[in-house]
Amino acid sequence: MKTINKITIGLLTLSIAASVNAATTLKMGMQASVGSVEYYSAKMLADTLEEMSQGEIKLALYPSAQLGDDRAMLQQLTLGDL
């Protein structure tokens, strides 16, 4: 087998192994601002989720309509952007 083929196979194997072990990050957009009860509840959820999954699942919070209003977030979901 040629050296370039061996290198290619090795790199593909490493990239597949890295993607299997990669953490999953979920996004949570909300209209509530930082400091609100909703935000603190979502923060507790994110911390608990990361702790119980041993870091395999992370929840990224986007308060204060950073991802847009409810209609914009729903549209982003249907397009696969969110």
PDB file of N, CA and C in Angstrom:
ATOM      1  N   MET A   1       0.850  -1.171   0.000  1.00  0.00           N
ATOM      2  CA  MET A   1       0.000   0.000   0.000  1.00  0.00           C
ATOM      3  C   MET A   1       0.897   1.235   0.000  1.00  0.00           C
ATOM      4  N   LYS A   2       0.529   2.214  -0.788  1.00  0.00           N
ATOM      5  CA  LYS A   2       1.340   3.423  -0.872  1.00  0.00           C
ATOM      6  C   LYS A   2       1.287   4.197   0.439  1.00  0.00           C
ATOM      7  N   THR A   3       2.345   4.930   0.689  1.00  0.00           N
ATOM      8  CA  THR A   3       2.448   5.708   1.923  1.00  0.00           C
ATOM      9  C   THR A   3       1.320   6.726   2.032  1.00  0.00           C
ATOM     10  N   ILE A   4       0.966   7.375   0.943  1.00  0.00           N
ATOM     11  CA  ILE A   4      -0.100   8.387   0.974  1.00  0.00           C
ATOM     12  C   ILE A   4      -1.432   7.759   1.365  1.00  0.00           C
ATOM     13  N   ASN A   5      -1.686   6.539   0.905  1.00  0.00           N
ATOM     14  CA  ASN A   5      -2.919   5.846   1.276  1.00  0.00           C
ATOM     15  C   ASN A   5      -2.934   5.512   2.762  1.00  0.00           C
ATOM     16  N   LYS A   6      -1.789   5.091   3.287  1.00  0.00           N
ATOM     17  CA  LYS A   6      -1.699   4.788   4.716  1.00  0.00           C
ATOM     18  C   LYS A   6      -1.941   6.040   5.553  1.00  0.00           C
ATOM     19  N   ILE A   7      -1.363   7.147   5.123  1.00  0.00           N
ATOM     20  CA  ILE A   7      -1.557   8.409   5.849  1.00  0.00           C
ATOM     21  C   ILE A   7      -3.019   8.834   5.794  1.00  0.00           C
ATOM     22  N   THR A   8      -3.631   8.716   4.627  1.00  0.00           N
ATOM     23  CA  THR A   8      -5.037   9.094   4.470  1.00  0.00           C
ATOM     24  C   THR A   8      -5.931   8.249   5.360  1.00  0.00           C
ATOM     25  N   ILE A   9      -5.711   6.958   5.378  1.00  0.00           N
ATOM     26  CA  ILE A   9      -6.510   6.067   6.223  1.00  0.00           C
ATOM     27  C   ILE A   9      -6.307   6.401   7.698  1.00  0.00           C
ATOM     28  N   GLY A  10      -5.076   6.685   8.078  1.00  0.00           N
ATOM     29  CA  GLY A  10      -4.794   7.062   9.463  1.00  0.00           C
ATOM     30  C   GLY A  10      -5.499   8.343   9.867  1.00  0.00           C
ATOM     31  N   LEU A  11      -5.464   9.349   9.004  1.00  0.00           N
ATOM     32  CA  LEU A  11      -6.136  10.618   9.304  1.00  0.00           C
ATOM     33  C   LEU A  11      -7.648  10.450   9.377  1.00  0.00           C
ATOM     34  N   LEU A  12      -8.211   9.661   8.483  1.00  0.00           N
ATOM     35  CA  LEU A  12      -9.653   9.412   8.527  1.00  0.00           C
ATOM     36  C   LEU A  12     -10.046   8.704   9.820  1.00  0.00           C
ATOM     37  N   THR A  13      -9.245   7.750  10.231  1.00  0.00           N
ATOM     38  CA  THR A  13      -9.519   7.037  11.480  1.00  0.00           C
ATOM     39  C   THR A  13      -9.486   7.986  12.665  1.00  0.00           C
ATOM     40  N   LEU A  14      -8.502   8.863  12.712  1.00  0.00           N
ATOM     41  CA  LEU A  14      -8.409   9.836  13.801  1.00  0.00           C
ATOM     42  C   LEU A  14      -9.582  10.806  13.798  1.00  0.00           C
ATOM     43  N   SER A  15      -9.994  11.260  12.615  1.00  0.00           N
ATOM     44  CA  SER A  15     -11.101  12.218  12.559  1.00  0.00           C
ATOM     45  C   SER A  15     -12.415  11.568  12.970  1.00  0.00           C
ATOM     46  N   ILE A  16     -12.609  10.311  12.618  1.00  0.00           N
ATOM     47  CA  ILE A  16     -13.824   9.604  13.034  1.00  0.00           C
ATOM     48  C   ILE A  16     -13.821   9.397  14.538  1.00  0.00           C
ATOM     49  N   ALA A  17     -12.693   9.011  15.091  1.00  0.00           N
ATOM     50  CA  ALA A  17     -12.600   8.807  16.542  1.00  0.00           C
ATOM     51  C   ALA A  17     -12.827  10.114  17.289  1.00  0.00           C
ATOM     52  N   ALA A  18     -12.324  11.212  16.765  1.00  0.00           N
ATOM     53  CA  ALA A  18     -12.504  12.511  17.421  1.00  0.00           C
ATOM     54  C   ALA A  18     -13.963  12.941  17.386  1.00  0.00           C
ATOM     55  N   SER A  19     -14.664  12.676  16.282  1.00  0.00           N
ATOM     56  CA  SER A  19     -16.061  13.088  16.196  1.00  0.00           C
ATOM     57  C   SER A  19     -16.956  12.245  17.095  1.00  0.00           C
ATOM     58  N   VAL A  20     -16.595  10.999  17.344  1.00  0.00           N
ATOM     59  CA  VAL A  20     -17.374  10.147  18.237  1.00  0.00           C
ATOM     60  C   VAL A  20     -17.261  10.641  19.672  1.00  0.00           C
ATOM     61  N   ASN A  21     -16.085  11.100  20.068  1.00  0.00           N
ATOM     62  CA  ASN A  21     -15.852  11.555  21.430  1.00  0.00           C
ATOM     63  C   ASN A  21     -16.210  13.019  21.651  1.00  0.00           C
ATOM     64  N   ALA A  22     -16.601  13.724  20.616  1.00  0.00           N
ATOM     65  CA  ALA A  22     -16.896  15.152  20.739  1.00  0.00           C
ATOM     66  C   ALA A  22     -18.170  15.368  21.542  1.00  0.00           C
ATOM     67  N   ALA A  23     -18.182  16.439  22.320  1.00  0.00           N
ATOM     68  CA  ALA A  23     -19.357  16.778  23.116  1.00  0.00           C
ATOM     69  C   ALA A  23     -20.442  17.349  22.214  1.00  0.00           C
ATOM     70  N   THR A  24     -21.681  17.071  22.559  1.00  0.00           N
ATOM     71  CA  THR A  24     -22.817  17.617  21.845  1.00  0.00           C
ATOM     72  C   THR A  24     -23.225  18.916  22.519  1.00  0.00           C
ATOM     73  N   THR A  25     -23.362  19.978  21.742  1.00  0.00           N
ATOM     74  CA  THR A  25     -23.777  21.262  22.289  1.00  0.00           C
ATOM     75  C   THR A  25     -25.156  21.607  21.749  1.00  0.00           C
ATOM     76  N   LEU A  26     -26.094  21.792  22.657  1.00  0.00           N
ATOM     77  CA  LEU A  26     -27.448  22.196  22.317  1.00  0.00           C
ATOM     78  C   LEU A  26     -27.580  23.694  22.553  1.00  0.00           C
ATOM     79  N   LYS A  27     -28.422  24.358  21.777  1.00  0.00           N
ATOM     80  CA  LYS A  27     -28.641  25.791  21.935  1.00  0.00           C
ATOM     81  C   LYS A  27     -30.027  26.028  22.521  1.00  0.00           C
ATOM     82  N   MET A  28     -30.108  26.970  23.457  1.00  0.00           N
ATOM     83  CA  MET A  28     -31.391  27.327  24.051  1.00  0.00           C
ATOM     84  C   MET A  28     -31.533  28.845  24.030  1.00  0.00           C
ATOM     85  N   GLY A  29     -32.381  29.330  23.161  1.00  0.00           N
ATOM     86  CA  GLY A  29     -32.651  30.757  23.087  1.00  0.00           C
ATOM     87  C   GLY A  29     -33.875  31.093  23.923  1.00  0.00           C
ATOM     88  N   MET A  30     -33.855  32.277  24.507  1.00  0.00           N
ATOM     89  CA  MET A  30     -34.989  32.701  25.334  1.00  0.00           C
ATOM     90  C   MET A  30     -35.137  34.210  25.277  1.00  0.00           C
ATOM     91  N   GLN A  31     -36.337  34.668  25.542  1.00  0.00           N
ATOM     92  CA  GLN A  31     -36.609  36.097  25.567  1.00  0.00           C
ATOM     93  C   GLN A  31     -36.197  36.719  26.896  1.00  0.00           C
ATOM     94  N   ALA A  32     -36.143  35.915  27.939  1.00  0.00           N
ATOM     95  CA  ALA A  32     -35.819  36.397  29.283  1.00  0.00           C
ATOM     96  C   ALA A  32     -34.383  36.907  29.338  1.00  0.00           C
ATOM     97  N   SER A  33     -34.167  37.900  30.181  1.00  0.00           N
ATOM     98  CA  SER A  33     -32.837  38.493  30.308  1.00  0.00           C
ATOM     99  C   SER A  33     -32.024  37.781  31.385  1.00  0.00           C
ATOM    100  N   VAL A  34     -30.725  38.033  31.359  1.00  0.00           N
ATOM    101  CA  VAL A  34     -29.836  37.500  32.394  1.00  0.00           C
ATOM    102  C   VAL A  34     -30.275  38.105  33.721  1.00  0.00           C
ATOM    103  N   GLY A  35     -30.426  37.300  34.720  1.00  0.00           N
ATOM    104  CA  GLY A  35     -30.878  37.777  36.022  1.00  0.00           C
ATOM    105  C   GLY A  35     -32.336  37.454  36.293  1.00  0.00           C
ATOM    106  N   SER A  36     -33.050  36.991  35.277  1.00  0.00           N
ATOM    107  CA  SER A  36     -34.451  36.621  35.480  1.00  0.00           C
ATOM    108  C   SER A  36     -34.541  35.202  36.036  1.00  0.00           C
ATOM    109  N   VAL A  37     -35.698  34.873  36.573  1.00  0.00           N
ATOM    110  CA  VAL A  37     -35.923  33.530  37.114  1.00  0.00           C
ATOM    111  C   VAL A  37     -35.781  32.489  36.006  1.00  0.00           C
ATOM    112  N   GLU A  38     -36.288  32.806  34.816  1.00  0.00           N
ATOM    113  CA  GLU A  38     -36.196  31.872  33.697  1.00  0.00           C
ATOM    114  C   GLU A  38     -34.739  31.580  33.342  1.00  0.00           C
ATOM    115  N   TYR A  39     -33.916  32.626  33.354  1.00  0.00           N
ATOM    116  CA  TYR A  39     -32.504  32.433  33.019  1.00  0.00           C
ATOM    117  C   TYR A  39     -31.811  31.558  34.059  1.00  0.00           C
ATOM    118  N   TYR A  40     -32.045  31.845  35.343  1.00  0.00           N
ATOM    119  CA  TYR A  40     -31.398  31.048  36.386  1.00  0.00           C
ATOM    120  C   TYR A  40     -31.862  29.594  36.352  1.00  0.00           C
ATOM    121  N   SER A  41     -33.124  29.368  36.009  1.00  0.00           N
ATOM    122  CA  SER A  41     -33.618  27.993  35.868  1.00  0.00           C
ATOM    123  C   SER A  41     -32.923  27.289  34.706  1.00  0.00           C
ATOM    124  N   ALA A  42     -32.783  27.992  33.589  1.00  0.00           N
ATOM    125  CA  ALA A  42     -32.105  27.414  32.430  1.00  0.00           C
ATOM    126  C   ALA A  42     -30.629  27.166  32.732  1.00  0.00           C
ATOM    127  N   LYS A  43     -30.004  28.051  33.491  1.00  0.00           N
ATOM    128  CA  LYS A  43     -28.595  27.883  33.876  1.00  0.00           C
ATOM    129  C   LYS A  43     -28.425  26.647  34.754  1.00  0.00           C
ATOM    130  N   MET A  44     -29.362  26.448  35.685  1.00  0.00           N
ATOM    131  CA  MET A  44     -29.314  25.243  36.525  1.00  0.00           C
ATOM    132  C   MET A  44     -29.489  23.989  35.674  1.00  0.00           C
ATOM    133  N   LEU A  45     -30.397  24.051  34.694  1.00  0.00           N
ATOM    134  CA  LEU A  45     -30.602  22.931  33.781  1.00  0.00           C
ATOM    135  C   LEU A  45     -29.320  22.636  33.008  1.00  0.00           C
ATOM    136  N   ALA A  46     -28.670  23.674  32.494  1.00  0.00           N
ATOM    137  CA  ALA A  46     -27.436  23.495  31.728  1.00  0.00           C
ATOM    138  C   ALA A  46     -26.343  22.874  32.587  1.00  0.00           C
ATOM    139  N   ASP A  47     -26.195  23.366  33.810  1.00  0.00           N
ATOM    140  CA  ASP A  47     -25.166  22.827  34.706  1.00  0.00           C
ATOM    141  C   ASP A  47     -25.445  21.370  35.072  1.00  0.00           C
ATOM    142  N   THR A  48     -26.705  21.064  35.368  1.00  0.00           N
ATOM    143  CA  THR A  48     -27.086  19.697  35.731  1.00  0.00           C
ATOM    144  C   THR A  48     -26.905  18.744  34.554  1.00  0.00           C
ATOM    145  N   LEU A  49     -27.301  19.191  33.367  1.00  0.00           N
ATOM    146  CA  LEU A  49     -27.171  18.367  32.168  1.00  0.00           C
ATOM    147  C   LEU A  49     -25.707  18.040  31.887  1.00  0.00           C
ATOM    148  N   GLU A  50     -24.849  19.041  32.001  1.00  0.00           N
ATOM    149  CA  GLU A  50     -23.423  18.806  31.754  1.00  0.00           C
ATOM    150  C   GLU A  50     -22.824  17.887  32.818  1.00  0.00           C
ATOM    151  N   GLU A  51     -23.242  18.076  34.062  1.00  0.00           N
ATOM    152  CA  GLU A  51     -22.724  17.244  35.149  1.00  0.00           C
ATOM    153  C   GLU A  51     -23.179  15.795  35.016  1.00  0.00           C
ATOM    154  N   MET A  52     -24.460  15.588  34.735  1.00  0.00           N
ATOM    155  CA  MET A  52     -24.994  14.221  34.660  1.00  0.00           C
ATOM    156  C   MET A  52     -24.495  13.473  33.425  1.00  0.00           C
ATOM    157  N   SER A  53     -24.197  14.210  32.346  1.00  0.00           N
ATOM    158  CA  SER A  53     -23.681  13.554  31.140  1.00  0.00           C
ATOM    159  C   SER A  53     -22.156  13.491  31.141  1.00  0.00           C
ATOM    160  N   GLN A  54     -21.556  13.925  32.239  1.00  0.00           N
ATOM    161  CA  GLN A  54     -20.097  13.944  32.388  1.00  0.00           C
ATOM    162  C   GLN A  54     -19.429  14.743  31.273  1.00  0.00           C
ATOM    163  N   GLY A  55     -20.051  15.863  30.912  1.00  0.00           N
ATOM    164  CA  GLY A  55     -19.490  16.766  29.918  1.00  0.00           C
ATOM    165  C   GLY A  55     -19.784  16.410  28.479  1.00  0.00           C
ATOM    166  N   GLU A  56     -20.525  15.329  28.242  1.00  0.00           N
ATOM    167  CA  GLU A  56     -20.816  14.921  26.868  1.00  0.00           C
ATOM    168  C   GLU A  56     -21.896  15.778  26.226  1.00  0.00           C
ATOM    169  N   ILE A  57     -22.772  16.359  27.035  1.00  0.00           N
ATOM    170  CA  ILE A  57     -23.841  17.215  26.523  1.00  0.00           C
ATOM    171  C   ILE A  57     -23.717  18.573  27.193  1.00  0.00           C
ATOM    172  N   LYS A  58     -23.664  19.608  26.382  1.00  0.00           N
ATOM    173  CA  LYS A  58     -23.590  20.971  26.893  1.00  0.00           C
ATOM    174  C   LYS A  58     -24.783  21.755  26.364  1.00  0.00           C
ATOM    175  N   LEU A  59     -25.264  22.683  27.167  1.00  0.00           N
ATOM    176  CA  LEU A  59     -26.398  23.515  26.790  1.00  0.00           C
ATOM    177  C   LEU A  59     -25.927  24.961  26.762  1.00  0.00           C
ATOM    178  N   ALA A  60     -25.887  25.543  25.569  1.00  0.00           N
ATOM    179  CA  ALA A  60     -25.481  26.939  25.412  1.00  0.00           C
ATOM    180  C   ALA A  60     -26.722  27.813  25.541  1.00  0.00           C
ATOM    181  N   LEU A  61     -26.671  28.789  26.436  1.00  0.00           N
ATOM    182  CA  LEU A  61     -27.805  29.670  26.683  1.00  0.00           C
ATOM    183  C   LEU A  61     -27.642  30.980  25.921  1.00  0.00           C
ATOM    184  N   TYR A  62     -28.736  31.435  25.317  1.00  0.00           N
ATOM    185  CA  TYR A  62     -28.763  32.696  24.588  1.00  0.00           C
ATOM    186  C   TYR A  62     -29.933  33.526  25.103  1.00  0.00           C
ATOM    187  N   PRO A  63     -29.721  34.270  26.204  1.00  0.00           N
ATOM    188  CA  PRO A  63     -30.800  35.072  26.781  1.00  0.00           C
ATOM    189  C   PRO A  63     -30.989  36.388  26.023  1.00  0.00           C
ATOM    190  N   SER A  64     -32.004  37.130  26.425  1.00  0.00           N
ATOM    191  CA  SER A  64     -32.281  38.474  25.902  1.00  0.00           C
ATOM    192  C   SER A  64     -32.478  38.486  24.392  1.00  0.00           C
ATOM    193  N   ALA A  65     -33.095  37.465  23.861  1.00  0.00           N
ATOM    194  CA  ALA A  65     -33.424  37.360  22.433  1.00  0.00           C
ATOM    195  C   ALA A  65     -32.197  37.498  21.534  1.00  0.00           C
ATOM    196  N   GLN A  66     -31.072  36.955  21.950  1.00  0.00           N
ATOM    197  CA  GLN A  66     -29.853  37.022  21.142  1.00  0.00           C
ATOM    198  C   GLN A  66     -30.011  36.298  19.814  1.00  0.00           C
ATOM    199  N   LEU A  67     -30.846  35.271  19.791  1.00  0.00           N
ATOM    200  CA  LEU A  67     -31.067  34.516  18.556  1.00  0.00           C
ATOM    201  C   LEU A  67     -32.313  34.990  17.819  1.00  0.00           C
ATOM    202  N   GLY A  68     -32.923  36.059  18.302  1.00  0.00           N
ATOM    203  CA  GLY A  68     -34.138  36.588  17.694  1.00  0.00           C
ATOM    204  C   GLY A  68     -35.347  36.306  18.566  1.00  0.00           C
ATOM    205  N   ASP A  69     -36.492  36.808  18.123  1.00  0.00           N
ATOM    206  CA  ASP A  69     -37.721  36.554  18.872  1.00  0.00           C
ATOM    207  C   ASP A  69     -38.195  35.127  18.607  1.00  0.00           C
ATOM    208  N   ASP A  70     -39.324  34.767  19.199  1.00  0.00           N
ATOM    209  CA  ASP A  70     -39.816  33.386  19.072  1.00  0.00           C
ATOM    210  C   ASP A  70     -40.039  32.993  17.618  1.00  0.00           C
ATOM    211  N   ARG A  71     -40.609  33.891  16.845  1.00  0.00           N
ATOM    212  CA  ARG A  71     -40.879  33.596  15.433  1.00  0.00           C
ATOM    213  C   ARG A  71     -39.570  33.375  14.668  1.00  0.00           C
ATOM    214  N   ALA A  72     -38.570  34.214  14.925  1.00  0.00           N
ATOM    215  CA  ALA A  72     -37.281  34.076  14.233  1.00  0.00           C
ATOM    216  C   ALA A  72     -36.593  32.765  14.609  1.00  0.00           C
ATOM    217  N   MET A  73     -36.663  32.389  15.893  1.00  0.00           N
ATOM    218  CA  MET A  73     -36.039  31.126  16.310  1.00  0.00           C
ATOM    219  C   MET A  73     -36.751  29.934  15.684  1.00  0.00           C
ATOM    220  N   LEU A  74     -38.073  30.002  15.586  1.00  0.00           N
ATOM    221  CA  LEU A  74     -38.821  28.915  14.957  1.00  0.00           C
ATOM    222  C   LEU A  74     -38.446  28.792  13.485  1.00  0.00           C
ATOM    223  N   GLN A  75     -38.279  29.924  12.825  1.00  0.00           N
ATOM    224  CA  GLN A  75     -37.866  29.899  11.423  1.00  0.00           C
ATOM    225  C   GLN A  75     -36.461  29.309  11.282  1.00  0.00           C
ATOM    226  N   GLN A  76     -35.560  29.667  12.189  1.00  0.00           N
ATOM    227  CA  GLN A  76     -34.206  29.112  12.160  1.00  0.00           C
ATOM    228  C   GLN A  76     -34.233  27.600  12.376  1.00  0.00           C
ATOM    229  N   LEU A  77     -35.141  27.132  13.229  1.00  0.00           N
ATOM    230  CA  LEU A  77     -35.272  25.687  13.456  1.00  0.00           C
ATOM    231  C   LEU A  77     -35.699  24.966  12.188  1.00  0.00           C
ATOM    232  N   THR A  78     -36.677  25.534  11.486  1.00  0.00           N
ATOM    233  CA  THR A  78     -37.166  24.877  10.274  1.00  0.00           C
ATOM    234  C   THR A  78     -36.110  24.867   9.178  1.00  0.00           C
ATOM    235  N   LEU A  79     -35.222  25.866   9.180  1.00  0.00           N
ATOM    236  CA  LEU A  79     -34.155  25.916   8.182  1.00  0.00           C
ATOM    237  C   LEU A  79     -32.937  25.092   8.586  1.00  0.00           C
ATOM    238  N   GLY A  80     -32.923  24.621   9.832  1.00  0.00           N
ATOM    239  CA  GLY A  80     -31.801  23.828  10.312  1.00  0.00           C
ATOM    240  C   GLY A  80     -30.628  24.660  10.796  1.00  0.00           C
ATOM    241  N   ASP A  81     -30.852  25.950  11.001  1.00  0.00           N
ATOM    242  CA  ASP A  81     -29.776  26.830  11.464  1.00  0.00           C
ATOM    243  C   ASP A  81     -29.652  26.863  12.974  1.00  0.00           C
ATOM    244  N   LEU A  82     -30.655  26.398  13.662  1.00  0.00           N
ATOM    245  CA  LEU A  82     -30.654  26.460  15.127  1.00  0.00           C
ATOM    246  C   LEU A  82     -30.866  25.086  15.701  1.00  0.00           C
TER     247      LEU A  82
END
